[in-house]
XYZ file of C-alpha atoms in Angstrom:
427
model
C -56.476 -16.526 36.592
C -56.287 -14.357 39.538
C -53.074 -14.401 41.846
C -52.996 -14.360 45.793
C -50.597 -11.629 47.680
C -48.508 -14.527 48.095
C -47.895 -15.858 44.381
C -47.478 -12.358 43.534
C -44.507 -11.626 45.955
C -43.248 -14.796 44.947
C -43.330 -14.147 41.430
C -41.839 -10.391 41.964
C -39.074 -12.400 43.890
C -37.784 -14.468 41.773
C -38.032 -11.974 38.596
C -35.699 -9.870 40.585
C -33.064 -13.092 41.100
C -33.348 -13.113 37.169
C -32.352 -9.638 36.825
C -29.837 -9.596 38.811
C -28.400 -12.951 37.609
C -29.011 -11.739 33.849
C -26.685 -8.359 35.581
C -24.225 -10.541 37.078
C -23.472 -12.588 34.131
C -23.224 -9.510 31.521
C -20.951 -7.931 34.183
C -18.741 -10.650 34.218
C -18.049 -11.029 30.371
C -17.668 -7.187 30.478
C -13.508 -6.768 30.138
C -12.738 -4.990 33.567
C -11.346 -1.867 32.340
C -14.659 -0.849 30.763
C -16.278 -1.181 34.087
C -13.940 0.895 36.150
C -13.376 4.825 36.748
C -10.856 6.777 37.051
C -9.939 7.737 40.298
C -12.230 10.374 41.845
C -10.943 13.976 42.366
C -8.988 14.234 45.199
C -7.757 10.622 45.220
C -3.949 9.550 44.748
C -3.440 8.696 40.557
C -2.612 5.230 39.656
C -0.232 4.330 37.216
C -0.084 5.985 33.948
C 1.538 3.964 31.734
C -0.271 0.302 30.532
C 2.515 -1.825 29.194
C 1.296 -3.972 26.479
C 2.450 -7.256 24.680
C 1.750 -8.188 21.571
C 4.186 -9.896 18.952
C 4.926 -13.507 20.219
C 5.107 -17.029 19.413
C 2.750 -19.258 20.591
C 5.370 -22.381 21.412
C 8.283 -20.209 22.218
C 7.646 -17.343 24.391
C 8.965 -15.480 27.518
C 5.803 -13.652 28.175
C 5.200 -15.166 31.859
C 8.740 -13.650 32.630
C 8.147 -10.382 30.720
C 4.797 -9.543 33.188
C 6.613 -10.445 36.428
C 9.805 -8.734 35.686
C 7.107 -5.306 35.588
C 5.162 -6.707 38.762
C 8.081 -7.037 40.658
C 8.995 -3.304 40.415
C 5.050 -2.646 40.880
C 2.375 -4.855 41.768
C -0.186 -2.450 40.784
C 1.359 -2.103 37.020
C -1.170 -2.531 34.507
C -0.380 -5.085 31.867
C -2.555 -6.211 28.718
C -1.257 -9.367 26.718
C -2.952 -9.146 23.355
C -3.830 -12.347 20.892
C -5.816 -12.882 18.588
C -6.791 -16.152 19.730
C -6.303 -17.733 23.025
C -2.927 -18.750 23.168
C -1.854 -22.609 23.015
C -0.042 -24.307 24.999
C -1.996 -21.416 27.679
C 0.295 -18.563 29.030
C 0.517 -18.733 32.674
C -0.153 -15.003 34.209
C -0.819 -14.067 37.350
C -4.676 -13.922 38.329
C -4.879 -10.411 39.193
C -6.786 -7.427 38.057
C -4.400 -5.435 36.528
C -2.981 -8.064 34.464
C -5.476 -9.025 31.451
C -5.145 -11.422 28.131
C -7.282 -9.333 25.424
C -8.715 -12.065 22.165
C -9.015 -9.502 19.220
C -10.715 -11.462 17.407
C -14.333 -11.330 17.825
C -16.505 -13.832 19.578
C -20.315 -14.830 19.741
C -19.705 -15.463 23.517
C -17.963 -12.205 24.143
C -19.238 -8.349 23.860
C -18.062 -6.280 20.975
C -15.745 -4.192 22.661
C -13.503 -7.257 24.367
C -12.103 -7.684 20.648
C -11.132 -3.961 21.021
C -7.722 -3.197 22.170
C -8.467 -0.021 23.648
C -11.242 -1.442 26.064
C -8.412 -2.610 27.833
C -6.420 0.538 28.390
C -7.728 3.047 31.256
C -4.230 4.787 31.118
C -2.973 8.005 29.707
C 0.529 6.351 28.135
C 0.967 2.827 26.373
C 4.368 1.037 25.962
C 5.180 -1.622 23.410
C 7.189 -4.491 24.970
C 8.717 -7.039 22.731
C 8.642 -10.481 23.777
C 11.979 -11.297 25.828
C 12.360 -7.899 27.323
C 12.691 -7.487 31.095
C 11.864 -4.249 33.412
C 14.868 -2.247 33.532
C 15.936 0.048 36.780
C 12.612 1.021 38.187
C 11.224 4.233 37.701
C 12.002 3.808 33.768
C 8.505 4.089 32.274
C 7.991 7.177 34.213
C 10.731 8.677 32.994
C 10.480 8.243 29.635
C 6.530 9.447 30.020
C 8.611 12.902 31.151
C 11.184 12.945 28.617
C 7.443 12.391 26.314
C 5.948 14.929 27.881
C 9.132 17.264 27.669
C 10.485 16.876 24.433
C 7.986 17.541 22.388
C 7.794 14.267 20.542
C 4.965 11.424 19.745
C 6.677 8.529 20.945
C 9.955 7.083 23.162
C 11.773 4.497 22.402
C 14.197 2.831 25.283
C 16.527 -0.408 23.875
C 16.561 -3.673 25.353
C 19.279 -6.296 25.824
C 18.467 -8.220 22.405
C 20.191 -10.282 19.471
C 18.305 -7.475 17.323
C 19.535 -4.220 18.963
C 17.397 -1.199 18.024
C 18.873 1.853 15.691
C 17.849 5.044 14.566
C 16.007 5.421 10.592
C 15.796 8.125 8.714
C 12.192 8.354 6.681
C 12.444 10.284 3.410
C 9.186 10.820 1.787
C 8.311 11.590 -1.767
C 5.182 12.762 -2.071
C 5.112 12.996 -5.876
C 6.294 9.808 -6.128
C 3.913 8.633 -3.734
C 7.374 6.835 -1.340
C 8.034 6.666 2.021
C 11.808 5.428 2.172
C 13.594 3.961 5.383
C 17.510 4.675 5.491
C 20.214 4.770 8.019
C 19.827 7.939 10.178
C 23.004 10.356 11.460
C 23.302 10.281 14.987
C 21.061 12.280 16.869
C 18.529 11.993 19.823
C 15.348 11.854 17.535
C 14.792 9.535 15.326
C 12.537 9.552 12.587
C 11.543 5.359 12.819
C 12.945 2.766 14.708
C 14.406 -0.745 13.861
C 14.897 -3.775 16.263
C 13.812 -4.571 19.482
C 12.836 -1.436 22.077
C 10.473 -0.568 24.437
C 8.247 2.015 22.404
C 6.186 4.400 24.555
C 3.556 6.729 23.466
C 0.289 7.858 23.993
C -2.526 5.892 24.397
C -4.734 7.525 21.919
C -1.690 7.880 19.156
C -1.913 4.159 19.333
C -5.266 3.561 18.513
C -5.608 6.367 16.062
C -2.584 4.195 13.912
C -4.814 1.094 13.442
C -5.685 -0.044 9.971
C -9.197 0.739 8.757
C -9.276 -2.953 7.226
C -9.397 -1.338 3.794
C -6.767 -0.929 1.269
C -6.218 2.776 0.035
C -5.184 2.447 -3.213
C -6.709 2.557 -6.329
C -6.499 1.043 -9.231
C -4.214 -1.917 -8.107
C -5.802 -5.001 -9.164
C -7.784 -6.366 -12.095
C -10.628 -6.082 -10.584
C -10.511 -2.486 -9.480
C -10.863 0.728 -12.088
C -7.053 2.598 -13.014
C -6.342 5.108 -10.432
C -6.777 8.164 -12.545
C -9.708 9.053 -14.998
C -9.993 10.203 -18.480
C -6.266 12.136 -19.350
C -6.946 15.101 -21.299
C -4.453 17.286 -23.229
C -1.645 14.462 -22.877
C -1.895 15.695 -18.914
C -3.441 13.341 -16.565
C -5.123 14.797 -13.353
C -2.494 13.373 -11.001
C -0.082 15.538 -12.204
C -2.104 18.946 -11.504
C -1.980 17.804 -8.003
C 1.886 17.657 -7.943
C 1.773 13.705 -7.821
C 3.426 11.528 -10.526
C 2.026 7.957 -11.506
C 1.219 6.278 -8.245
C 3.019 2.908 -7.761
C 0.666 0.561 -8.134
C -0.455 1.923 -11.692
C 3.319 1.630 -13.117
C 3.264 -1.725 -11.700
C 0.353 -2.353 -13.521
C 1.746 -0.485 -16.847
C 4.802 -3.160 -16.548
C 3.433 -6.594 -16.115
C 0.923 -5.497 -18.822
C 4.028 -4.198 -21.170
C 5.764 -7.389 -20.748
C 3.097 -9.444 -21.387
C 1.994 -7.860 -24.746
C 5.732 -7.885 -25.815
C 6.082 -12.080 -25.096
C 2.873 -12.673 -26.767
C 4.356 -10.585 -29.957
C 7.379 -12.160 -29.502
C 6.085 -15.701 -29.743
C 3.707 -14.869 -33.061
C 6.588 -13.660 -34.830
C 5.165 -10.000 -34.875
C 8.130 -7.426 -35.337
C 7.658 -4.988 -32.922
C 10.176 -2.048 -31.045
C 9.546 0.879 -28.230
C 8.185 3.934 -29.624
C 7.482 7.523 -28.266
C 7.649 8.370 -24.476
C 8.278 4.530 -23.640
C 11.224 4.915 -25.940
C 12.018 7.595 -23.999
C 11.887 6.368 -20.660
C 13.765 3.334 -21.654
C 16.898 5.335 -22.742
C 16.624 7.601 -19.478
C 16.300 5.165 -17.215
C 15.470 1.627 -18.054
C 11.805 1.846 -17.146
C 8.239 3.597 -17.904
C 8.883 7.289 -16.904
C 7.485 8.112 -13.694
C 4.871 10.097 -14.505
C 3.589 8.038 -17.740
C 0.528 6.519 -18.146
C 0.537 4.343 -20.574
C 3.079 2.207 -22.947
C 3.497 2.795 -26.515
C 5.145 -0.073 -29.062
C 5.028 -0.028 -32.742
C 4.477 -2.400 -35.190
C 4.744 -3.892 -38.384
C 1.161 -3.364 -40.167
C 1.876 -6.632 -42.323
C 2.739 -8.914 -39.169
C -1.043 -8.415 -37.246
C -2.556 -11.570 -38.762
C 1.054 -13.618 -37.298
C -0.960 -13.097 -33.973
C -4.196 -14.596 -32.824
C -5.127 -11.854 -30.148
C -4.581 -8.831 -32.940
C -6.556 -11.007 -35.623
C -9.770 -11.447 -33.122
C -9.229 -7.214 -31.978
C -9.969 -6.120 -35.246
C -13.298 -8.610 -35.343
C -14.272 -7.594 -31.732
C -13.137 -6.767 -28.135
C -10.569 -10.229 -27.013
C -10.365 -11.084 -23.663
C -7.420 -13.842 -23.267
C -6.619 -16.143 -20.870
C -5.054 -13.940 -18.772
C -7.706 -11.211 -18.460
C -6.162 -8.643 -20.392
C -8.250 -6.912 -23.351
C -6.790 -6.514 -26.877
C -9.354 -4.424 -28.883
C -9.146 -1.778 -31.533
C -8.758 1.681 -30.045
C -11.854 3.760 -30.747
C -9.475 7.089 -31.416
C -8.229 5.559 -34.532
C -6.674 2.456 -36.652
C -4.006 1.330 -33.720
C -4.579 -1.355 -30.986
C -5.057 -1.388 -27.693
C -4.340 -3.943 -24.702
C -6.138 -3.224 -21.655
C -4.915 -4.348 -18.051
C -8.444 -5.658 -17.352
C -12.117 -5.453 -17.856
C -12.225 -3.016 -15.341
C -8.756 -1.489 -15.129
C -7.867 0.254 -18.332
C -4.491 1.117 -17.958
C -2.789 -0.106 -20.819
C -0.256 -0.526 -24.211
C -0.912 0.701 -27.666
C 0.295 -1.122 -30.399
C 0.806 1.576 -33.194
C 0.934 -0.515 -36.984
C 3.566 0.806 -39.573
C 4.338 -0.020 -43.033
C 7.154 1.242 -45.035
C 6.464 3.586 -48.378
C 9.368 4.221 -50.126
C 11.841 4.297 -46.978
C 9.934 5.498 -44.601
C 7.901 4.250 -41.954
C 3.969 5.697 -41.947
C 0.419 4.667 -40.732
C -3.143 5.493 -41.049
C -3.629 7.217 -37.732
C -2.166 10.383 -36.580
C -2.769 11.959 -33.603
C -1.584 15.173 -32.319
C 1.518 14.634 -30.671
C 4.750 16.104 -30.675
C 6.043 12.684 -31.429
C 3.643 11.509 -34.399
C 5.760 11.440 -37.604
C 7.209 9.354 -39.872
C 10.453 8.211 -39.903
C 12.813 6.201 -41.886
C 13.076 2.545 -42.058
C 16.451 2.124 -41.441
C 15.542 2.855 -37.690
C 14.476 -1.074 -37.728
C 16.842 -2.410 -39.544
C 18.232 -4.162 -37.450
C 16.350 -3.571 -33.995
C 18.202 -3.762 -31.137
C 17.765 -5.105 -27.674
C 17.171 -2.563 -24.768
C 16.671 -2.500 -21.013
C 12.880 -1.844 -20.218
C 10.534 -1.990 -17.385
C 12.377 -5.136 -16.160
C 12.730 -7.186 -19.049
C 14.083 -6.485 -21.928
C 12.219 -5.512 -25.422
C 13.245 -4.375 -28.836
C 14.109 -0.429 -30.199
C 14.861 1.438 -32.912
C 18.846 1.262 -33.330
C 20.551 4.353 -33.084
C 17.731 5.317 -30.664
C 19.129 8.596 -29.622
C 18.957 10.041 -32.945
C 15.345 8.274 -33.624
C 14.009 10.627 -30.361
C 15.764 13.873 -31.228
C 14.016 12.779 -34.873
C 10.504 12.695 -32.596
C 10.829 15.207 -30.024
C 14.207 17.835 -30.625
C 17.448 17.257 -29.492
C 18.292 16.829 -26.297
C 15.157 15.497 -25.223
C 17.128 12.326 -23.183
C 18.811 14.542 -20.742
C 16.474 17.465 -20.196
C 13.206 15.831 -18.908
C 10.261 17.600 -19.287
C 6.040 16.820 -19.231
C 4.155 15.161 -22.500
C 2.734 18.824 -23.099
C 4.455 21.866 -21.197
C 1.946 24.356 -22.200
C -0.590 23.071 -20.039
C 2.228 21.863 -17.580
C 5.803 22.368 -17.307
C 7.970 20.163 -15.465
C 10.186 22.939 -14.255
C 7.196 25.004 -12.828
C 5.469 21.964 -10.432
C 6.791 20.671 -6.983
């Protein structure tokens, strides 16, 4: 079909409405910072400090307050209450263009980059108001963007009139003990962290650089994830060439599996006590030695069939009720428990019988630790502090681990095999 001059400037006409309907609409769901420059070269500079709200309760807020308190001193100040949802009952703010509510969490209806924080910030500095607060003397943001700028420091902190006054932390970090520990700080100007309720100023692009990548960082923590550290060779796992000891999450893992194994031997009627490093660590310290990775228990040879789980390891690979793996250990005649499926930290279960007075097995490995001792160790076990419960040990258990490892070996601490690495020479 063939169009007149007229239909075709009519049709041009109202394709352009479209488009610049279409360019209206997009422009308005656009959050306004995104649209707007900075000011041109040569022009007076706005404010440089965005003060931004974002802890509060929905039902029981001051909010409304909080922003005019700041638009009283300045009118032009801009202020960004962030939610993650719109807030109900609604916050009253003022409708003007330097005062925005920012939904993090993302919307069909609304661009990517509304659900972004940052969109919302044109300024060089950002400060952290807590619910409640109220602009002090004016002129205080911009001088604690000097004192920023001047000092030398990543962030300013300024307290507020609160039932939760802010004070000064100390952070003491352990790096081969993979900590970061909060404690009361000596009084100085600088603090290291800050507790209770301040106004917190700092960069704008510090802030956004701290958010969470939505991922955890840890390995190894779950049963569903592998251990944190791969095959150990030479009794020296890899972590400990780096200057690290076991990281958290593993030893966690080492201890609910320990006290697991020990309450299902317990209820079978399978005799059972601490042995080697666990030993060790349990008459240091009460626990699995920090840089362990694994728990050792021995065990009576003639008690295995008093427990289902050992029974059905020496027919096969068990996995019980509780996801952990009792199997027999493919280095030798001793058991194994693994955490998980996937995560194979876990306890051996050594099995002893006595010949003549003394306690031997089948399976000898080459450890310092890996000899026979006398009976009389067991007789009677005793109760000891472990991993936070409490399991069963050789009596006399001082003189069963200077029997195992040389005298001594309680209070001088040292690495499962110091020729390949010596406590004394790391960190």
């Amino acid at each position: 079909m063939r169009l007149t001059r007229c239909q075709a400037v009519l049709a041009a006409a109202i394709t352009l409405n479209l488009l610049v309907l279409f360019y209206v609409s997009w422009l308005q769901h656009q959050p306004r910072n995104s649209r707007a420059r900075g000011p041109r070269r040569g022009a007076a500079a706005g404010p440089r400090v965005t003060v931004l709200v974002r802890e509060f309760e929905a039902f029981d807020n001051a909010v409304p307050e909080l922003v005019d308190s700041f638009l009283q001193q300045d009118a032009a100040q801009p202020v960004v209450v962030a939610a993650d949802t719109l807030p109900y009952p609604p916050l009253v703010l003022p409708r003007l263009p330097n005062v925005r509510l920012a939904l993090l969490q993302p919307a069909l209806d609304r661009p990517a980059a509304a659900s972004r924080p940052e969109t919302y910030v044109a300024t060089e500095f950002v400060a952290l108001v807590p619910d409640g607060a109220r602009a002090e003397a004016p002129g205080q943001l911009e001088r604690m963007v000097e004192v920023l700028r001047a000092g030398g420091a990543r962030l300013v902190a300024a307290p507020v009139a609160s039932a939760n006054p802010a004070r000064c932390l100390a952070l003491n970090v352990s790096l081969r003990e993979w900590t970061a520990r909060y404690g009361p700080a000596p009084s100085a100007p600088r603090c290291d962290a800050l507790d209770g309720d301040a106004v917190v100023l700092l960069r704008a692009r510090d802030l956004f650089n701290l958010r969470e990548g939505g991922r955890l960082e840890w390995f190894g923590c779950s049963k569903e994830t592998p251990r944190c550290f791969g095959t150990v060779v030479g009794d020296t796992p890899a972590y400990l060439y780096e200057e690290r000891w076991t990281p958290p999450c593993c030893l966690r893992a080492l201890r609910e599996t320990a006290r697991y194994v020990v309450g299902v031997l317990e209820a079978a009627g399978v005799r059972y006590w601490l042995e080697g490093g666990s030993l060790l660590g349990a008459a240091r310290h009460g626990d699995i030695i920090p840089w362990d990775y694994d728990v050792d228990l021995g065990i009576y040879l003639e008690d295995v069939g008093n427990c289902e789980q050992l029974r059905g390891a020496e027919a096969g690979s068990v996995v019980d009720e509780r996801g952990f793996v009792w199997e027999k250990a493919v280095e030798g005649d001793f058991f194994r428990v693994q955490y998980s499926e996937s995560n194979h930290l876990h306890v051996d279960l050594w099995p002893f019988y006595p010949r003549n007075g003394v306690m031997t097995k089948d399976t000898w490995l080459d450890h310092r630790q890996d000899v026979e001792f006398p009976e009389h160790f067991l007789q009677p076990l005793v109760p000891l502090s472990f991993a936070g419960f409490v399991a069963q040990a050789p009596n006399n258990y001082r003189r069963f681990l200077e029997l195992k490892f040389g005298p001594g070996v309680i209070e001088n601490p040292e690495y499962p095999n110091p020729s390949l690495l010596s406590l004394a020479g790391s960190g």
